DNA sequence: CTCGGTGCAAAGCTTTTGCATCCGC
DNA sequence: GCGGATGCAAAAGCTTTGCACCGAG
């Protein structure tokens, strides 16, 4: 589809600009990882991304995946979350409206939400305490009611 | 001091009630860990708590510390944070007003703040998405300005 | 007396690091 | 060709687990 193609070009452009600005090399691995991430629609962990690429017979190492994820987080193409199970989850972030997460403590389902008032809090707190706030993490923990919470962990 | 003594009795009472309710044993180790935690005023990591107790010649194992921390988190006497460095930080939570955290991405300084508007957001989001929200985690990441940010990691 | 809890050490998992090789610039 | 980047595997760091012993109920 045309839109997907445009998005793909756009994120490559952003990553390229970032790499050039930082005098980092534009290696094929870095762009392959970026592309793999943007072909996904979930909150994924490093191992899952690594396995996906291995399954496609792409030759990458975990070290490169970790390294590239750091770069992508730094240029805001990917966001990183610590949802509390000691394991980091990532998701693509370009073209998505800012959102936060709600996690079911029974089944680990992740739901996204957005509340503009948070931005006000962020601005005020930063000004009050002399911080230049660059980003935030807001997670609500609870139990999903009504909907079919299975109490069985899902692969999020 | 009298207040400290009352607090100490109060948290023991809460923990005791929790253990009895869950039919768990009231072992001396569990209360020793609780007491050690409430004698601290910082955000601490497991290893630090373990070492503190070892230094006082108290015989505990890491396994018991981890086990007890889980219990204390579950009965709301302790709160657990994932500040993003892959390592969990804990703090006592009874008798403290609810607060959130601001972290300097250069020196890792942790500052606490409180904004009552967050409660409104929490209530609204929970109602809207059919979640019974039990707790949350809000972290602002940024750089401290004006004050002397050393860019050197502190032991938080 | 029972069996849950503990200490200790080994194992598990995610992430980082060291090093030889490779390739972008 | 140089030096950054990669792949691989080993190592590191936090947390969990297995097992024999202990002690709370």
Coordinates of C-alpha atoms (C1' of nucleotides) in Angstrom, one line a residue:
Chain A
X1 CA 0.0 0.0 0.0
X2 CA 1.1 3.5 -0.6
X3 CA 0.7 4.7 2.9
X4 CA 2.9 1.9 4.3
X5 CA 5.5 2.7 1.7
X6 CA 5.5 6.4 2.6
X7 CA 5.9 5.6 6.3
X8 CA 8.7 3.2 5.5
X9 CA 10.5 5.9 3.6
X10 CA 9.9 8.5 6.2
X11 CA 11.3 6.4 9.1
X12 CA 14.3 5.5 7.0
X13 CA 14.9 9.2 6.3
X14 CA 14.7 10.0 10.0
X15 CA 17.0 7.3 11.0
X16 CA 19.5 8.2 8.2
X17 CA 19.5 11.8 9.3
X18 CA 20.1 10.8 12.9
X19 CA 23.0 8.5 12.0
X20 CA 24.6 11.1 9.8
X21 CA 24.2 13.7 12.5
X22 CA 25.9 11.5 15.0
X23 CA 28.5 10.3 12.4
X24 CA 27.4 6.8 12.8
X25 CA 27.5 4.2 10.0
X26 CA 24.5 3.4 8.0
X27 CA 24.8 -0.4 8.1
X28 CA 22.3 -2.7 6.5
X29 CA 21.7 -4.4 9.9
X30 CA 20.5 -1.2 11.4
X31 CA 18.0 -0.6 8.7
X32 CA 16.9 -4.2 8.6
X33 CA 16.2 -4.0 12.4
X34 CA 14.3 -0.8 11.9
X35 CA 12.2 -2.3 9.2
X36 CA 11.5 -5.4 11.2
X37 CA 10.2 -3.3 14.1
X38 CA 7.9 -1.3 11.9
X39 CA 6.4 -4.4 10.4
X40 CA 5.2 -5.4 13.9
X41 CA 2.3 -4.0 15.8
X42 CA 2.9 -5.3 19.2
X43 CA 4.9 -4.6 22.4
X44 CA 7.8 -6.9 21.8
X45 CA 10.8 -8.0 23.7
X46 CA 14.4 -8.2 22.3
X47 CA 14.5 -11.9 22.1
X48 CA 11.3 -12.0 20.1
X49 CA 12.7 -9.5 17.6
X50 CA 15.9 -11.4 17.4
X51 CA 14.1 -14.7 16.7
X52 CA 11.9 -13.1 14.1
X53 CA 14.9 -12.0 12.2
X54 CA 16.6 -15.3 12.6
X55 CA 13.5 -17.0 11.3
X56 CA 13.7 -14.9 8.2
X57 CA 17.3 -16.1 7.8
X58 CA 18.6 -12.7 8.5
X59 CA 22.1 -12.9 10.0
X60 CA 22.1 -10.6 13.1
X61 CA 23.4 -10.9 16.6
X62 CA 21.7 -10.0 19.8
X63 CA 24.5 -7.5 20.4
X64 CA 23.5 -5.6 17.3
X65 CA 19.8 -5.8 18.1
X66 CA 20.5 -4.3 21.5
X67 CA 22.8 -1.7 20.1
X68 CA 20.4 -0.6 17.4
X69 CA 17.4 -0.5 19.7
X70 CA 19.3 2.0 21.8
X71 CA 19.9 4.2 18.8
X72 CA 16.3 3.9 17.7
X73 CA 15.1 4.9 21.2
X74 CA 17.4 7.8 21.2
X75 CA 16.1 9.2 18.0
X76 CA 12.4 8.6 19.1
X77 CA 11.6 6.0 16.4
X78 CA 11.1 3.4 19.1
X79 CA 10.0 3.6 22.7
X80 CA 11.1 1.3 25.5
X81 CA 9.0 0.2 28.5
X82 CA 9.7 -1.4 31.8
X83 CA 6.4 -3.0 32.6
X84 CA 7.6 -4.5 35.8
X85 CA 8.5 -8.1 34.9
X86 CA 12.2 -7.2 34.8
X87 CA 12.1 -7.5 31.0
X88 CA 12.1 -4.5 28.6
X89 CA 9.4 -4.2 26.0
X90 CA 9.7 -2.0 22.9
X91 CA 7.3 -0.6 20.4
X92 CA 7.5 1.5 17.3
X93 CA 6.6 5.1 18.1
X94 CA 6.7 7.2 14.9
X95 CA 3.4 8.3 13.6
X96 CA 1.6 7.2 16.8
X97 CA 0.0 9.6 19.0
X98 CA 1.5 9.8 22.5
X99 CA -0.1 7.2 24.7
X100 CA 0.3 5.4 28.0
X101 CA -0.4 2.0 29.3
X102 CA -2.7 0.1 31.5
X103 CA -1.7 -3.4 32.5
X104 CA -3.8 -6.2 33.9
X105 CA -2.0 -7.7 36.8
X106 CA -3.8 -11.0 36.3
X107 CA -3.4 -11.7 32.6
X108 CA -0.8 -9.1 31.7
X109 CA -3.0 -7.7 28.9
X110 CA -1.7 -4.3 27.8
X111 CA -4.2 -1.6 26.9
X112 CA -3.2 1.8 25.6
X113 CA -4.9 5.1 26.5
X114 CA -4.3 8.8 26.1
X115 CA -5.1 11.7 28.4
X116 CA -4.0 15.1 27.4
X117 CA -4.1 16.4 31.0
X118 CA -0.9 14.5 31.7
X119 CA 1.0 16.9 29.5
X120 CA -0.1 19.7 31.7
X121 CA 1.2 17.9 34.8
X122 CA 4.4 17.2 33.0
X123 CA 4.9 20.8 32.1
X124 CA 4.1 22.1 35.5
X125 CA 6.2 19.6 37.4
X126 CA 9.2 20.2 35.2
X127 CA 8.9 24.0 35.7
X128 CA 8.4 23.7 39.4
X129 CA 11.4 21.4 40.0
X130 CA 13.7 22.8 37.4
X131 CA 13.8 19.8 35.1
X132 CA 13.9 19.7 31.4
X133 CA 11.6 16.7 31.0
X134 CA 12.1 14.8 27.8
X135 CA 9.7 11.9 28.2
X136 CA 7.7 10.0 30.7
X137 CA 6.3 6.6 31.6
X138 CA 2.8 6.3 33.1
X139 CA 1.5 2.8 33.8
X140 CA -1.8 1.9 35.6
X141 CA -1.9 -1.5 37.1
X142 CA -5.2 -3.2 37.7
X143 CA -7.6 -6.0 36.8
X144 CA -9.7 -5.9 33.8
X145 CA -13.4 -6.4 34.6
X146 CA -16.3 -7.3 32.4
X147 CA -14.1 -8.3 29.5
X148 CA -12.8 -11.9 29.5
X149 CA -9.8 -11.7 31.7
X150 CA -8.5 -15.2 31.5
X151 CA -6.0 -14.8 34.4
X152 CA -3.6 -16.6 32.0
X153 CA -0.6 -14.7 30.9
X154 CA -0.7 -13.5 27.3
X155 CA 2.3 -13.0 25.1
X156 CA 2.4 -9.2 25.1
Chain B
X1 CA 10.8 8.8 69.9
X2 CA 7.2 8.1 70.5
X3 CA 6.1 8.6 66.9
X4 CA 8.6 6.2 65.5
X5 CA 7.6 3.6 68.0
X6 CA 3.9 4.0 67.1
X7 CA 4.7 3.7 63.4
X8 CA 6.8 0.6 64.1
X9 CA 3.9 -1.0 66.0
X10 CA 1.5 0.0 63.3
X11 CA 3.3 -1.5 60.4
X12 CA 4.0 -4.7 62.4
X13 CA 0.3 -4.9 63.1
X14 CA -0.6 -4.5 59.4
X15 CA 2.0 -7.1 58.4
X16 CA 0.8 -9.5 61.0
X17 CA -2.8 -9.2 59.9
X18 CA -1.8 -9.8 56.3
X19 CA 0.2 -12.9 57.2
X20 CA -2.6 -14.3 59.3
X21 CA -5.2 -13.6 56.7
X22 CA -3.1 -15.5 54.1
X23 CA -2.2 -18.2 56.6
X24 CA 1.5 -17.5 56.3
X25 CA 3.9 -17.9 59.1
X26 CA 5.1 -15.0 61.2
X27 CA 8.8 -15.7 61.0
X28 CA 11.4 -13.5 62.7
X29 CA 13.1 -13.0 59.4
X30 CA 10.0 -11.4 57.8
X31 CA 9.7 -8.9 60.6
X32 CA 13.4 -8.2 60.7
X33 CA 13.3 -7.3 57.0
X34 CA 10.2 -5.1 57.5
X35 CA 12.0 -3.3 60.3
X36 CA 15.2 -2.8 58.4
X37 CA 13.2 -1.3 55.5
X38 CA 11.4 1.1 57.7
X39 CA 14.7 2.2 59.3
X40 CA 15.7 3.5 55.8
X41 CA 14.7 6.6 54.1
X42 CA 15.9 6.0 50.5
X43 CA 15.0 4.1 47.4
X44 CA 17.0 1.0 47.9
X45 CA 17.8 -2.1 45.8
X46 CA 17.6 -5.7 47.1
X47 CA 21.4 -6.2 47.4
X48 CA 21.8 -3.0 49.5
X49 CA 19.1 -4.2 51.9
X50 CA 20.7 -7.6 52.0
X51 CA 24.1 -6.2 52.7
X52 CA 22.7 -3.9 55.4
X53 CA 21.3 -6.9 57.3
X54 CA 24.5 -8.9 56.8
X55 CA 26.5 -6.0 58.2
X56 CA 24.3 -6.1 61.3
X57 CA 25.2 -9.8 61.6
X58 CA 21.6 -10.8 60.9
X59 CA 21.5 -14.1 59.2
X60 CA 19.3 -13.9 56.1
X61 CA 19.5 -15.1 52.6
X62 CA 18.8 -13.2 49.4
X63 CA 16.0 -15.7 48.7
X64 CA 14.2 -14.7 51.9
X65 CA 14.7 -11.0 51.2
X66 CA 13.1 -11.4 47.7
X67 CA 10.3 -13.5 49.1
X68 CA 9.5 -11.0 51.9
X69 CA 9.7 -8.0 49.6
X70 CA 7.0 -9.6 47.5
X71 CA 4.8 -10.0 50.5
X72 CA 5.4 -6.5 51.7
X73 CA 4.6 -5.1 48.2
X74 CA 1.4 -7.1 48.1
X75 CA 0.2 -5.7 51.4
X76 CA 1.1 -2.2 50.4
X77 CA 3.8 -1.6 53.1
X78 CA 6.5 -1.3 50.4
X79 CA 6.4 -0.1 46.9
X80 CA 8.5 -1.4 44.0
X81 CA 9.8 0.7 41.2
X82 CA 11.4 0.0 37.8
X83 CA 13.3 3.2 37.1
X84 CA 14.6 1.9 33.9
X85 CA 18.1 0.5 34.6
X86 CA 16.8 -3.0 34.7
X87 CA 17.1 -3.0 38.5
X88 CA 14.2 -2.8 40.9
X89 CA 14.2 -0.1 43.6
X90 CA 12.0 -0.4 46.7
X91 CA 10.8 2.1 49.3
X92 CA 8.6 2.0 52.4
X93 CA 5.2 3.3 51.6
X94 CA 3.1 3.3 54.8
X95 CA 2.4 6.7 56.2
X96 CA 3.8 8.4 53.1
X97 CA 1.5 10.5 50.9
X98 CA 1.2 9.1 47.4
X99 CA 3.9 10.5 45.2
X100 CA 5.6 9.9 41.9
X101 CA 9.1 10.3 40.6
X102 CA 11.3 12.5 38.4
X103 CA 14.6 11.1 37.3
X104 CA 17.6 12.9 35.9
X105 CA 18.8 11.0 32.9
X106 CA 22.3 12.4 33.4
X107 CA 23.0 11.8 37.1
X108 CA 20.1 9.5 38.0
X109 CA 19.0 11.8 40.8
X110 CA 15.5 10.9 42.0
X111 CA 13.1 13.6 43.0
X112 CA 9.6 13.0 44.3
X113 CA 6.6 15.0 43.5
X114 CA 2.9 14.8 44.0
X115 CA 0.1 16.0 41.8
X116 CA -3.5 15.3 42.8
X117 CA -4.7 15.6 39.2
X118 CA -3.2 12.3 38.4
X119 CA -5.8 10.6 40.6
X120 CA -8.6 12.1 38.4
X121 CA -6.9 10.7 35.3
X122 CA -6.6 7.3 37.0
X123 CA -10.2 7.2 38.0
X124 CA -11.4 8.3 34.6
X125 CA -9.2 5.9 32.7
X126 CA -10.2 3.0 34.9
X127 CA -13.9 3.6 34.5
X128 CA -13.6 4.2 30.7
X129 CA -11.6 1.0 30.0
X130 CA -13.3 -1.2 32.6
X131 CA -10.2 -1.7 34.8
X132 CA -10.1 -1.8 38.6
X133 CA -6.9 0.1 38.9
X134 CA -5.0 -0.7 42.1
X135 CA -1.9 1.4 41.7
X136 CA 0.2 3.2 39.1
X137 CA 3.7 4.3 38.2
X138 CA 4.5 7.7 36.8
X139 CA 8.0 8.6 36.0
X140 CA 9.2 11.8 34.3
X141 CA 12.7 11.6 32.7
X142 CA 14.7 14.6 32.1
X143 CA 17.7 16.7 33.0
X144 CA 18.0 18.8 36.1
X145 CA 18.8 22.4 35.3
X146 CA 20.1 25.1 37.6
X147 CA 21.0 22.8 40.4
X148 CA 24.3 21.1 40.2
X149 CA 23.8 18.2 38.0
X150 CA 27.1 16.4 38.1
X151 CA 26.4 14.0 35.3
X152 CA 27.9 11.4 37.6
X153 CA 25.6 8.6 38.7
X154 CA 24.5 8.8 42.3
X155 CA 23.7 5.8 44.4
X156 CA 19.9 6.1 44.5
Chain C
dC1 C1' 4.9 -33.7 64.4
dT2 C1' 4.1 -31.2 59.8
dC3 C1' 5.1 -28.8 56.3
dG4 C1' 6.0 -24.0 55.2
dG5 C1' 10.1 -21.1 55.4
dT6 C1' 15.0 -20.5 55.3
dG7 C1' 20.0 -20.6 53.9
dC8 C1' 23.0 -21.7 50.5
dA9 C1' 24.4 -22.4 46.0
dA10 C1' 23.4 -23.5 41.5
dA11 C1' 20.7 -22.3 37.7
dG12 C1' 18.1 -19.1 34.7
dC13 C1' 17.4 -15.0 32.0
dT14 C1' 18.2 -10.7 30.1
dT15 C1' 21.8 -7.7 28.9
dT16 C1' 26.7 -6.5 28.4
dT17 C1' 31.4 -7.2 27.1
dG18 C1' 35.7 -9.0 24.6
dC19 C1' 37.7 -10.0 20.5
dA20 C1' 38.5 -11.3 15.8
dT21 C1' 36.5 -10.2 11.5
dC22 C1' 34.1 -7.3 8.4
dC23 C1' 32.8 -3.3 5.7
dG24 C1' 31.0 1.6 5.5
dC25 C1' 33.2 5.7 4.5
Chain D
dG1 C1' 42.9 1.2 4.6
dC2 C1' 41.2 2.9 9.0
dG3 C1' 38.2 2.5 12.7
dG4 C1' 33.6 1.7 13.7
dA5 C1' 30.2 -2.2 13.6
dT6 C1' 29.1 -6.9 13.7
dG7 C1' 28.8 -11.9 15.2
dC8 C1' 29.7 -15.1 18.4
dA9 C1' 30.3 -16.6 22.8
dA10 C1' 31.6 -15.8 27.3
dA11 C1' 30.7 -13.1 31.3
dA12 C1' 28.0 -10.2 34.2
dG13 C1' 24.1 -9.0 37.1
dC14 C1' 19.7 -9.6 39.0
dT15 C1' 16.3 -13.0 40.3
dT16 C1' 14.5 -17.7 40.8
dT17 C1' 14.9 -22.5 42.0
dG18 C1' 16.3 -27.0 44.2
dC19 C1' 17.3 -29.2 48.2
dA20 C1' 18.3 -30.3 53.0
dC21 C1' 17.4 -28.5 57.4
dC22 C1' 14.9 -25.7 60.7
dG23 C1' 11.2 -24.1 63.4
dA24 C1' 6.2 -21.9 63.7
dG25 C1' 1.7 -23.5 64.5

